[in-house]
Structure formats: structure tokens, C-alpha cells
CSV table of C-alpha atoms in Angstrom, one decimal:
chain,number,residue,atom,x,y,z
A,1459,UNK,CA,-82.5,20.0,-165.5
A,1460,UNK,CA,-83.9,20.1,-161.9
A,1461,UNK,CA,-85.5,22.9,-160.7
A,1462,UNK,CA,-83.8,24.7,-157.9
A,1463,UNK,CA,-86.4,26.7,-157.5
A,1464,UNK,CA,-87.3,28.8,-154.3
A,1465,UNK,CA,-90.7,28.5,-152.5
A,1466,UNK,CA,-91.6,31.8,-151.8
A,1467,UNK,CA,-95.1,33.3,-153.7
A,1468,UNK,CA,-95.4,36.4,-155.5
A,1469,UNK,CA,-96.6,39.1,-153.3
A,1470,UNK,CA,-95.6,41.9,-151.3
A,1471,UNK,CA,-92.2,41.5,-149.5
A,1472,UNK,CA,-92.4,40.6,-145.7
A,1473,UNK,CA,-89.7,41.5,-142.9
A,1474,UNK,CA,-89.0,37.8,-143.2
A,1475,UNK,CA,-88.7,37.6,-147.0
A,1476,UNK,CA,-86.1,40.9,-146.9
A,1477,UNK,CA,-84.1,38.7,-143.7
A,1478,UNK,CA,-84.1,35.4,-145.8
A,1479,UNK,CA,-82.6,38.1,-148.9
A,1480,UNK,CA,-79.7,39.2,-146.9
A,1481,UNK,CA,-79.0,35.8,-145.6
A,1482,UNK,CA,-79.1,34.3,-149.3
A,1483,UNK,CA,-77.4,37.7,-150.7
A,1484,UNK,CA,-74.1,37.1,-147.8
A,1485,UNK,CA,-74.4,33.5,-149.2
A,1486,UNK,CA,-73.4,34.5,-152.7
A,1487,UNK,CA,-70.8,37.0,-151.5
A,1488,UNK,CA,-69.0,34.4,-149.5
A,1489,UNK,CA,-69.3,32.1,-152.3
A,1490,UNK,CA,-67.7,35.0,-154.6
A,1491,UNK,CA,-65.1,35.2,-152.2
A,1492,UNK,CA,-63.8,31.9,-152.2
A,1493,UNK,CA,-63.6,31.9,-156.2
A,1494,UNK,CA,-61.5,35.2,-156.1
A,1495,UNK,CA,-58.3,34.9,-157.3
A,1496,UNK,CA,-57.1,35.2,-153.6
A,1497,UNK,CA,-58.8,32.7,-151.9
A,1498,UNK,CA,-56.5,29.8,-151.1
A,1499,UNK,CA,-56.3,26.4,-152.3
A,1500,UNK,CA,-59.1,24.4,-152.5
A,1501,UNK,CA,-61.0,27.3,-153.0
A,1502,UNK,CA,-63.5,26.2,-155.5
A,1503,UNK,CA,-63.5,23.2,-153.7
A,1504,UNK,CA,-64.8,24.8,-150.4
A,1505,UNK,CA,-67.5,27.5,-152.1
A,1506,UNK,CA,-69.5,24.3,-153.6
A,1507,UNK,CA,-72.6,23.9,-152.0
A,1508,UNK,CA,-74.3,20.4,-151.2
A,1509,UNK,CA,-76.8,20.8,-153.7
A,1510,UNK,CA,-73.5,21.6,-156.6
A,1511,UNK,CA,-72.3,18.4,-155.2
A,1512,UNK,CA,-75.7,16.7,-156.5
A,1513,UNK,CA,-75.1,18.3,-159.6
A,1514,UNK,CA,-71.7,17.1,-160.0
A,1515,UNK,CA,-72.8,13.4,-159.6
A,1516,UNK,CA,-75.2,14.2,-162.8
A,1517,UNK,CA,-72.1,14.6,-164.7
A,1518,UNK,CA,-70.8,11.6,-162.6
A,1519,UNK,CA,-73.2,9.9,-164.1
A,1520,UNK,CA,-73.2,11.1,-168.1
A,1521,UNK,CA,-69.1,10.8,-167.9
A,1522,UNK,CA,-69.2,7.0,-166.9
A,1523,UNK,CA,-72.1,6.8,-169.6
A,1524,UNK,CA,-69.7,7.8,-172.5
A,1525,UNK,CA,-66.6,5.6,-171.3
A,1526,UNK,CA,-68.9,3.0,-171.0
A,1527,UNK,CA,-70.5,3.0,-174.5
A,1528,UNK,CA,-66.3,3.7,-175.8
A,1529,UNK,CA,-65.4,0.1,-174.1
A,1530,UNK,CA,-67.8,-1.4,-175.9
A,1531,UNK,CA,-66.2,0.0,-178.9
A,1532,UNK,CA,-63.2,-1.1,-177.7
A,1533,UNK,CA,-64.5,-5.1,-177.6
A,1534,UNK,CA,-65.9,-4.9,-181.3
A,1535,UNK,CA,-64.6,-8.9,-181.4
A,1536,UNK,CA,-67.2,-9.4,-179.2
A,1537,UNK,CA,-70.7,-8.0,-180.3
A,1538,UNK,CA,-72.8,-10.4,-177.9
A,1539,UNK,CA,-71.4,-9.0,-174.8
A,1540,UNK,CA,-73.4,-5.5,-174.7
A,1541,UNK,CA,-72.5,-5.4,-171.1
A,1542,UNK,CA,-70.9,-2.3,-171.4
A,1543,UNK,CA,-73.9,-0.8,-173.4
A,1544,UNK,CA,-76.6,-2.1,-170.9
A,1545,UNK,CA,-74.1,0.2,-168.1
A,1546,UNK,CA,-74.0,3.2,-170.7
A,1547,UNK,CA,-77.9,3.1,-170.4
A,1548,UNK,CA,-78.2,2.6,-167.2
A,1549,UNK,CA,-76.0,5.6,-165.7
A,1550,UNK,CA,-77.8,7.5,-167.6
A,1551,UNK,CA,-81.4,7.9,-165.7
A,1552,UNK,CA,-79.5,8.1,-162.6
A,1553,UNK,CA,-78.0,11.5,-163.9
A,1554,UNK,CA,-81.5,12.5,-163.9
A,1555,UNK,CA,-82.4,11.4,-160.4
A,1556,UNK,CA,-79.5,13.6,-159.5
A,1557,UNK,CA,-80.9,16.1,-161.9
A,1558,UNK,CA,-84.1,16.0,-159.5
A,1559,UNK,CA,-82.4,16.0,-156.5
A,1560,UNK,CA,-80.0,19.0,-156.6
A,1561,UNK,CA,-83.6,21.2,-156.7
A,1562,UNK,CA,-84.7,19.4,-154.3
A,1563,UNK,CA,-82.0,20.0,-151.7
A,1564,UNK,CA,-81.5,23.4,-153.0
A,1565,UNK,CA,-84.9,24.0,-151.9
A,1566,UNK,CA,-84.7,22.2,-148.3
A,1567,UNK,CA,-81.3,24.1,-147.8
A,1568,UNK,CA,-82.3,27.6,-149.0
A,1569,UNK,CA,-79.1,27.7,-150.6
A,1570,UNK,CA,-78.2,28.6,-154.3
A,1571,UNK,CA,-75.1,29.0,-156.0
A,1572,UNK,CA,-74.3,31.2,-158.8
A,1573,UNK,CA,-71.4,29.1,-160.3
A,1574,UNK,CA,-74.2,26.3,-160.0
A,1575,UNK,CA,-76.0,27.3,-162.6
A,1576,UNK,CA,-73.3,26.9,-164.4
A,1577,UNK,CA,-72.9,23.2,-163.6
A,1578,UNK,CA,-76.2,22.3,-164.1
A,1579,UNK,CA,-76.6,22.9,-168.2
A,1580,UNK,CA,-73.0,21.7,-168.0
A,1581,UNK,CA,-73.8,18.4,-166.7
A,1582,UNK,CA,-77.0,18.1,-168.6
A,1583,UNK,CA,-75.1,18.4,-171.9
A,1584,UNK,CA,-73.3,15.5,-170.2
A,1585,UNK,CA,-75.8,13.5,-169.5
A,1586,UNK,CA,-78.2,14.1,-172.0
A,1587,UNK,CA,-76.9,15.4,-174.8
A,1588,UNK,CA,-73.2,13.5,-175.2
A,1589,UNK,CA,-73.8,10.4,-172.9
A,1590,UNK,CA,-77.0,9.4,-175.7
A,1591,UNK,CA,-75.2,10.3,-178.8
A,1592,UNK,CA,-71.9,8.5,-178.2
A,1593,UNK,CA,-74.4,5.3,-176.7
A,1594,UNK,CA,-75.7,5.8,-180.4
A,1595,UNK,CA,-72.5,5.7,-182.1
A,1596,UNK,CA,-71.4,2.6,-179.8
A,1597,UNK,CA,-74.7,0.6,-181.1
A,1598,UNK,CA,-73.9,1.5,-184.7
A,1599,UNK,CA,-74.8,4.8,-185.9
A,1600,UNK,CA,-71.3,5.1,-187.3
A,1601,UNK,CA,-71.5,6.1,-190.6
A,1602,UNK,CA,-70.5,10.4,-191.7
A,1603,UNK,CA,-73.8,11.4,-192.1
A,1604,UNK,CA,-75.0,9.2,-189.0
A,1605,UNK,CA,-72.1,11.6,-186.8
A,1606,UNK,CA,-73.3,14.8,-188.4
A,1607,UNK,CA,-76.4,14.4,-187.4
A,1608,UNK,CA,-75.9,13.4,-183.8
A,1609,UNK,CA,-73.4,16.5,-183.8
A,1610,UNK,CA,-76.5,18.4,-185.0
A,1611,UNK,CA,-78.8,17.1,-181.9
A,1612,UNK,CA,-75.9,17.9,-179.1
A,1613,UNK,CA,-75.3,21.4,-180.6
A,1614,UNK,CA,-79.2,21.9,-180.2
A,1615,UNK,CA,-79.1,20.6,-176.9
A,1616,UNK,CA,-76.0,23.1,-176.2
A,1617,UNK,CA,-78.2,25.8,-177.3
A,1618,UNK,CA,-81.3,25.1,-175.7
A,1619,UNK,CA,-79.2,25.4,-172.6
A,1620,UNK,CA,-78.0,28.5,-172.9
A,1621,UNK,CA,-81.2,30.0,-174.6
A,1622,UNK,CA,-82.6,29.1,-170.9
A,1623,UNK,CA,-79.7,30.6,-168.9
A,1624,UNK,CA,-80.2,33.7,-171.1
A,1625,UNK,CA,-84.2,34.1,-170.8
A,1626,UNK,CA,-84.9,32.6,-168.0
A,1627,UNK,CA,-85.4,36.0,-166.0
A,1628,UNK,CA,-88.2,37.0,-168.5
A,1629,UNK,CA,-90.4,33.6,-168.4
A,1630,UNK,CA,-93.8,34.1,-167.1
A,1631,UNK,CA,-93.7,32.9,-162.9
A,1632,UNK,CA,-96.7,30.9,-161.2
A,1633,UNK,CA,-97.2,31.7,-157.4
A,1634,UNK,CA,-94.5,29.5,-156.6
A,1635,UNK,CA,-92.2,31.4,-158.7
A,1636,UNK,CA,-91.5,28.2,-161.8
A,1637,UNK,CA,-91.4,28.8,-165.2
A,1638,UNK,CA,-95.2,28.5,-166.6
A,1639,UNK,CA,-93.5,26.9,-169.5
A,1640,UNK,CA,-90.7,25.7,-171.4
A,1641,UNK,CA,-88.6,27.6,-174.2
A,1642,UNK,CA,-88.5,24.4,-176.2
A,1643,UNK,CA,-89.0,20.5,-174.6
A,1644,UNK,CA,-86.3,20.3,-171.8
A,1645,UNK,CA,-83.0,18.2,-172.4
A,1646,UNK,CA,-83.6,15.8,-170.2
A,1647,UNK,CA,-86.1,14.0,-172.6
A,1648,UNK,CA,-83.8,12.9,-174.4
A,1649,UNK,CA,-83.8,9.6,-172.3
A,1650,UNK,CA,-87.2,8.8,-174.2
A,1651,UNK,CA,-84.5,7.8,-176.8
A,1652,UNK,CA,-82.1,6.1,-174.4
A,1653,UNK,CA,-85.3,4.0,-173.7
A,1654,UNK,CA,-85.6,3.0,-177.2
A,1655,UNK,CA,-82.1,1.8,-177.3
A,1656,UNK,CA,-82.3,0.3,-174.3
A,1657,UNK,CA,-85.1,-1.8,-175.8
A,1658,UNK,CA,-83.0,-2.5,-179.5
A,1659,UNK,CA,-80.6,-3.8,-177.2
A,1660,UNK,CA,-82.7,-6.2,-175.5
A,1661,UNK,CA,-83.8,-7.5,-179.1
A,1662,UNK,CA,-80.2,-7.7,-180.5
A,1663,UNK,CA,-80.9,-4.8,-183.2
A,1664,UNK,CA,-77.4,-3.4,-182.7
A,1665,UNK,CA,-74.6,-3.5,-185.6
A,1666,UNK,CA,-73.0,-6.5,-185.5
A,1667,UNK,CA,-75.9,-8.5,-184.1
A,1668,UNK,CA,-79.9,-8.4,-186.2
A,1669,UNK,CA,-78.7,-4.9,-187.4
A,1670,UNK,CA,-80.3,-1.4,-186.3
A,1671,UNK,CA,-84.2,-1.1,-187.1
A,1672,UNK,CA,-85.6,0.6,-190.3
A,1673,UNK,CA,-82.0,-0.8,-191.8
A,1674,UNK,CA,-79.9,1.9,-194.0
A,1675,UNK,CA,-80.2,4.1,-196.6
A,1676,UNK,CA,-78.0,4.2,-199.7
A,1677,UNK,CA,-75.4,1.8,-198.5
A,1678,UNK,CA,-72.1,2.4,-200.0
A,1679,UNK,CA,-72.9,5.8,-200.7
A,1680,UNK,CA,-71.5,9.3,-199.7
A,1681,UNK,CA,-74.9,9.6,-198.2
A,1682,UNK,CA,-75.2,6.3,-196.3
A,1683,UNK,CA,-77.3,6.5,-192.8
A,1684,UNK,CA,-79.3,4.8,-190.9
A,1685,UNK,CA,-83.0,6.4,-190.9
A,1686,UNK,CA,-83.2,6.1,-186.7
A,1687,UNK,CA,-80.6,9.1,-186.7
A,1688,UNK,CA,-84.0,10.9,-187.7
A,1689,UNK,CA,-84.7,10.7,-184.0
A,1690,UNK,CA,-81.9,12.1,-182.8
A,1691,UNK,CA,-82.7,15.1,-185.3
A,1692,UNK,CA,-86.7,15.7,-184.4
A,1693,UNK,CA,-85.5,15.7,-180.9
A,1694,UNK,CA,-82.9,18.5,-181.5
A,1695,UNK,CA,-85.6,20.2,-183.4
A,1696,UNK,CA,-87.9,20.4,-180.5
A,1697,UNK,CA,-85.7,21.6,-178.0
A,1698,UNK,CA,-84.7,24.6,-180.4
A,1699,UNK,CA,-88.4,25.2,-181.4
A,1700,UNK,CA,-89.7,28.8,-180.4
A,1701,UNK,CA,-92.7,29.4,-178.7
A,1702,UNK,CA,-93.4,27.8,-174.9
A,1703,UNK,CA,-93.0,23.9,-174.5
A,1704,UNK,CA,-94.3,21.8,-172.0
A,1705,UNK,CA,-95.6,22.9,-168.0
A,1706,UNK,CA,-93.4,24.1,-165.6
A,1707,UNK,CA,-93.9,21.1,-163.3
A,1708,UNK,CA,-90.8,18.6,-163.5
A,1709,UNK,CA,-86.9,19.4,-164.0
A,1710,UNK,CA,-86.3,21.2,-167.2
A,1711,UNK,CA,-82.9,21.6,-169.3
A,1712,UNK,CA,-81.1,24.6,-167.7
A,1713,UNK,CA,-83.4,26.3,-165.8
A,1714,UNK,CA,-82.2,24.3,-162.3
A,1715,UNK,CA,-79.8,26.4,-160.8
A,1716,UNK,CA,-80.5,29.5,-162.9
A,1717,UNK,CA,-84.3,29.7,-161.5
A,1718,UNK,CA,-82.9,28.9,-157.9
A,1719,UNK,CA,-80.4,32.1,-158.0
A,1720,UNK,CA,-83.2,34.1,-159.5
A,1721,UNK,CA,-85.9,33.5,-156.8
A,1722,UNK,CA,-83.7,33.0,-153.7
A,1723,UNK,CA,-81.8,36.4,-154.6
């Protein structure tokens, strides 16, 4: 996920700093406010800042992924229109320009949001962690074992997120105040995989067309899969690993919104 992180370096605290503190601080009251029970109608509506709005289109994007990749379920008659499958793809590295771009405009606006944080792992378990396993399914990765382990890689995904939201406030800072590293690789990698579908596509290696690479194992069997669901599992794997993953440049899984509140509170 994107990071919204703040600008400020690690130092003594200025007369400015402890001004731009209270400012942020009033910010998060007012938005606590307008999600109190209280509030109004629309309430939730109205405490959403412009970079949650960013974040929503993330989802946006990871939602119209999955019902995309389910109509071309739904036209099984018609395996050589993978229309539907080229749009599931596609929606799904615009999810992580937004991904970019709700740090970014967090940053320019000096404005966080604590229920943002929220919405960031949320719509990067959308995006990248639902939106490529049901594309898998949709291309043929169909069989039990095939669904338990895609089930495995989304559940790792889920926990990677909140691993983040729950460490994040003890990860080593540089001057900027970003992560120095990664508590496993961030979710949003998982489009290195949409990429390779992207490209079986192109080549017709899809069920129902030349067949999914590397074939299947035990056909027939209990244990029937195909051996490209392997993928799926060594990425779960390394989002889950201990120990620090990649650099703190880039967006991240999770840390978006959680590293914004942190440094601009």
C-alpha cells in the first residue's frame, strides 16, 4: 500500500512542528466526531478525507477486477472471448496507481485519517489479494486443491496486513520518518503474478483454450492441481516471512495510512 507518510525529519520539535501537531490533532477529533454515534446522516460520508477517497477508488478498482473475472465465468460457451479477463487484469494496476496516490495527496494535504488506515489494508486485500485469486480461478485454477491454496495466499495476505497495522509503530524510521524496511514483501507485488497471467492470456494458456502452463498433477485424483498454484503459495509465503523485507522506498502492503497517522500525529 501507499505510503501516507509525513515529511517531517527526526529531530528536535520546533514551534512549527508542535502548531502543525495541534492542527493535525483537531483534524482527527473532528474526524472522531463525525463517526460518533450522534453525528447526523452522512456522517461517515462527510469525515472522509480526499486522500480516503483515493483509497476507495483502490477498492474501486479490485471490486470491478473480481466481477469481471466472475463474467467471464459466466460465458464459459465462449472460451475465446477473454475480454472480460483482459478487464480483470487491467483494473488491477490501476488500484495500485491509486495505492500511490492516496500517499501522495496525504502528504501534499497534510491530512491523515484514522479510519483511513483502515481502508487502506482493506482495499489492498481487494485488490491484491482477492482481485488475483479469483482472476486465477476464472483462467482455470478450479480444481479443490487449486482453491485451497489460493485461500492459503489471501489469508497470508490478510495477515501481512494486519501484522503491519500492529507493528508498524516499532519499525525502525529513516530521517523522513518511512519504514527502513518491510515485515515481509508488501502485498502489492502480487501484480508480478497478474503480469504472468496477463501474459498466459495473450498466448491462449487458459482452460478451455492450449491449457494452463506446467499442465496438472494427478488428474482425476483427490489431489489434482495445477503446479502454477505453487506461485500463488511462495508469494503467500513471502509476505508472512519474519525478518525485514525489501527498502522502505515505494508503497508497501498496509503501512499507507497507518504510517501517515503515526508521523502526522
Amino acid at each position: 500500500m501507499s505510503r501516507r507518510a509525513g515529511v517531517t525529519s527526526v529531530g528536535a520539535t520546533t514551534k512549527e512542528d508542535s502548531n502543525e501537531d495541534v492542527r493535525i490533532g483537531g483534524a482527527q477529533d473532528k474526524q472522531k466526531m463525525l463517526l460518533g454515534a450522534n453525528a447526523g446522516h452522512f456522517s461517515m460520508i462527510r469525515a472522509l478525507h480526499l486522500a480516503d477517497v483515493i483509497t476507495e477508488l483502490n477498492g474501486f478498482c479490485g471490486i470491478m477486477s473480481i466481477f469481471s473475472s466472475l463474467r467471464y465465468c459466466l460465458d464459459a460457451n465462449h472460451p475465446h472471448d477473454v475480454t472480460h479477463l483482459w478487464r480483470a487484469l487491467a483494473f488491477m494496476p490501476f488500484g495500485l496507481f491509486f495505492d500511490f496516490m492516496d500517499g501522495k495527496v496525504a502528504r501534499w494535504r497534510k491530512k491523515s485519517s484514522l479510519m483511513g488506515q483502515e481502508l487502506d489494508s482493506l482495499a489492498d486485500l481487494i485488490s491484491f489479494g482477492l482481485a488475483p485469486s479469483v482472476a486465477a480461478f476464472s483462467l482455470g485454477l478450479r480444481t479443490t486443491l487449486d482453491t485451497l491454496l489460493l485461500t492459503f495466499f489471501v489469508l497470508c495476505g490478510l495477515s501481512r496486513l494486519a501484522r503491519f497495522n500492529v507493528t508498524v509503530s516499532t519499525l525502525p524510521k529513516d530521517a523522513s520518518g518511512k519504514a527502513k524496511y518491510f515485515e515481509g514483501t508488501p502485498i502489492p507485488t502480487t501484480l508480478s503474478i497478474a503480469a504472468g497471467m496477463a501474459y498466459w492470456v495473450s498466448r491462449g494458456w487458459i482452460d478451455g483454450l492450449q491449457g494452463l502452463p506446467w499442465g496438472v498433477w494427478g488428474e482425476g485424483k483427490a489431489w489434482e492441481m495445477h503446479p502454477v498454484t505453487l506461485l500463488f503459495v511462495l508469494s503467500g509465503c513471502a509476505m508472512v516471512r519474519g525478518g525485514g523485507g525489501g527498502g522502505g522506498g515505494g508503497g508497501g502492503g498496509g503501512e499507507g495510512q497507518v504510517s501517515c497517522v503515526l508521523e502526522l500525529s
